[in-house]
Short mmCIF file of C-alpha atoms in Angstrom, two decimals:
data_model
loop_
_atom_site.label_atom_id
_atom_site.label_comp_id
_atom_site.label_asym_id
_atom_site.label_seq_id
_atom_site.Cartn_x
_atom_site.Cartn_y
_atom_site.Cartn_z
CA MET B 11 -28.73 128.20 107.64
CA HIS B 12 -29.20 124.78 108.60
CA LYS B 13 -28.47 123.31 105.43
CA ALA B 14 -25.24 125.22 105.06
CA THR B 15 -24.03 124.06 108.43
CA LYS B 16 -24.80 120.74 107.34
CA THR B 17 -22.55 121.14 104.18
CA LEU B 18 -19.86 122.72 106.04
CA ASN B 19 -19.71 119.48 108.50
CA ILE B 20 -19.59 116.99 105.49
CA ARG B 21 -16.94 119.12 103.83
CA SER B 22 -14.85 119.24 107.18
CA LEU B 23 -15.63 115.48 107.74
CA PHE B 24 -14.18 114.92 104.05
CA ASP B 25 -11.14 117.22 104.73
CA LEU B 26 -10.16 115.13 107.94
CA VAL B 27 -10.27 111.77 106.01
CA ARG B 28 -8.24 113.29 103.46
CA ALA B 29 -5.61 114.30 105.79
CA SER B 30 -5.90 111.16 107.68
CA VAL B 31 -5.47 109.27 104.20
CA ARG B 32 -2.38 111.44 103.39
CA ARG B 33 -0.79 110.13 106.53
CA LEU B 34 -1.27 106.43 105.91
CA ARG B 35 1.52 104.43 104.31
CA SER B 36 1.39 101.36 102.46
CA TRP B 37 2.81 99.42 105.10
CA HIS B 38 -0.11 100.42 107.13
CA ILE B 39 -2.60 98.48 104.76
CA TYR B 40 -0.41 95.39 104.65
CA VAL B 41 -0.29 94.99 108.24
CA SER B 42 -3.83 95.73 108.65
CA LEU B 43 -4.73 93.32 106.15
CA LEU B 44 -2.93 90.46 108.11
CA VAL B 45 -5.26 90.86 111.00
CA PRO B 46 -7.63 88.22 109.67
CA LEU B 47 -5.12 85.89 109.44
CA LEU B 48 -4.26 86.49 113.24
CA PHE B 49 -7.78 85.71 113.96
CA LEU B 50 -7.91 82.49 111.99
CA THR B 51 -4.31 81.38 113.61
CA TYR B 52 -6.00 82.42 117.18
CA ASP B 53 -8.84 80.19 116.30
CA LEU B 54 -7.04 77.44 115.01
CA LEU B 55 -4.89 77.47 118.24
CA SER B 56 -7.84 77.52 120.50
CA GLY B 57 -9.93 74.93 118.97
CA GLY B 58 -12.74 77.39 117.72
CA LEU B 59 -12.61 76.16 114.26
CA GLY B 60 -15.27 73.61 114.82
CA VAL B 61 -15.39 69.70 113.98
CA ASP B 62 -13.55 70.31 110.54
CA PRO B 63 -10.75 72.83 111.04
CA MET B 64 -9.28 72.17 107.63
CA ARG B 65 -12.78 73.16 105.96
CA ALA B 66 -12.90 76.21 108.45
CA ILE B 67 -9.68 77.35 107.39
CA GLU B 68 -10.06 76.99 103.47
CA LYS B 69 -13.32 78.86 103.83
CA SER B 70 -12.11 81.57 105.86
CA LEU B 71 -8.96 82.21 103.72
CA GLY B 72 -11.37 82.15 100.43
CA VAL B 73 -13.86 84.56 101.85
CA THR B 74 -11.21 86.90 102.98
CA ALA B 75 -9.46 86.67 99.71
CA ILE B 76 -12.82 87.45 97.85
CA TYR B 77 -13.50 90.49 100.11
CA ILE B 78 -10.18 92.13 99.83
CA LEU B 79 -10.53 91.63 95.97
CA ILE B 80 -13.58 93.44 95.92
CA LEU B 81 -12.17 96.33 98.09
CA THR B 82 -9.23 96.41 95.38
CA LEU B 83 -11.73 96.63 92.60
CA CYS B 84 -13.73 99.40 94.53
CA ILE B 85 -10.73 101.78 95.00
CA THR B 86 -11.01 103.71 91.66
CA PRO B 87 -14.82 104.20 91.68
CA PHE B 88 -14.66 105.21 95.55
CA SER B 89 -11.95 107.51 94.68
CA VAL B 90 -13.48 108.93 91.88
CA LEU B 91 -16.81 109.51 93.85
CA THR B 92 -15.51 111.00 97.31
CA GLY B 93 -12.27 112.64 95.98
CA ILE B 94 -10.34 110.63 98.41
CA ASN B 95 -7.08 109.22 97.03
CA PHE B 96 -7.15 105.70 97.77
CA ILE B 97 -5.49 104.65 94.47
CA ARG B 98 -2.09 104.49 95.91
CA PHE B 99 -2.98 101.76 98.05
CA ARG B 100 -4.33 99.66 95.24
CA ARG B 101 -1.34 97.58 94.85
CA ALA B 102 -1.24 96.81 98.61
CA PHE B 103 -4.83 95.49 98.46
CA GLY B 104 -4.30 93.71 95.25
CA LEU B 105 -1.07 91.93 96.56
CA MET B 106 -2.81 90.95 99.86
CA SER B 107 -5.68 89.37 97.89
CA PHE B 108 -3.20 87.49 96.03
CA PHE B 109 -1.57 86.47 99.10
CA TYR B 110 -4.68 85.03 100.73
CA ILE B 111 -5.60 83.49 97.48
CA ILE B 112 -2.32 81.57 97.54
CA LEU B 113 -3.04 80.51 101.13
CA HIS B 114 -6.28 79.15 100.15
CA PHE B 115 -4.95 77.25 97.03
CA SER B 116 -2.30 76.00 99.15
CA THR B 117 -4.73 74.70 101.71
CA TRP B 118 -7.01 73.10 99.33
CA LEU B 119 -4.06 71.56 97.35
CA LEU B 120 -2.02 70.23 100.37
CA LEU B 121 -4.43 69.81 103.43
CA ASP B 122 -7.81 69.04 101.74
CA MET B 123 -6.38 67.01 98.55
CA GLN B 124 -2.96 66.19 99.99
CA LEU B 125 -1.44 66.27 96.49
CA ARG B 126 -3.48 63.25 95.42
CA TRP B 127 -3.64 64.13 91.64
CA VAL B 128 -6.42 61.54 90.53
CA GLU B 129 -8.61 62.71 93.59
CA ILE B 130 -8.01 66.39 92.22
CA ALA B 131 -8.96 65.68 88.82
CA GLU B 132 -12.02 64.02 90.17
CA SER B 133 -12.68 66.90 92.00
CA LEU B 134 -12.27 69.18 88.82
CA THR B 135 -14.88 67.25 87.19
CA ARG B 136 -17.35 67.01 90.00
CA LYS B 137 -17.33 70.48 91.11
CA PRO B 138 -17.06 73.12 88.31
CA PHE B 139 -16.46 75.92 90.89
CA ILE B 140 -13.08 74.66 91.35
CA VAL B 141 -12.34 75.10 87.77
CA PHE B 142 -13.57 78.61 87.80
CA GLY B 143 -11.46 79.27 90.84
CA MET B 144 -8.39 78.07 89.34
CA MET B 145 -9.05 80.14 86.04
CA GLY B 146 -9.26 83.08 88.23
CA PHE B 147 -6.00 82.29 90.10
CA LEU B 148 -4.21 81.76 86.91
CA LEU B 149 -5.49 85.16 85.59
CA LEU B 150 -4.38 86.95 88.73
CA ILE B 151 -0.50 85.45 88.52
CA PRO B 152 0.72 87.82 85.96
CA LEU B 153 -1.34 90.60 87.63
CA ALA B 154 0.61 90.10 90.90
CA ALA B 155 3.84 89.26 89.18
CA THR B 156 3.83 92.52 87.26
CA SER B 157 2.31 94.52 90.13
#
């Protein structure tokens, strides 16, 4: 009897989550994924970014972009495993990830490198992870454009 009650509670929990997800709209995802940017803006305005705010902004935007990209890649397996349909939000997650990647790249290019092309070229040869980041960014452009 105890096992059946446990199963019933898990099923009712999944039903509750499914009903909540059905009520969600894409704009809810877009707005909620802007929250990290609001926190970053608050930290910037309140002086909470430390001694090198440009680096903190760059890192925060990059980490947020990676987290959202990983969430985007997990949507299909999560939907298959749980039966909860999050697939309709995959586009919103992907576009917001691309948005944060654009912000990260723009911060690096405009604030960090200040469009100094010689320094950018040197940075590409000294730091190979930047090359991989740029390749990933270039691969995501057609995905975002056709989304």
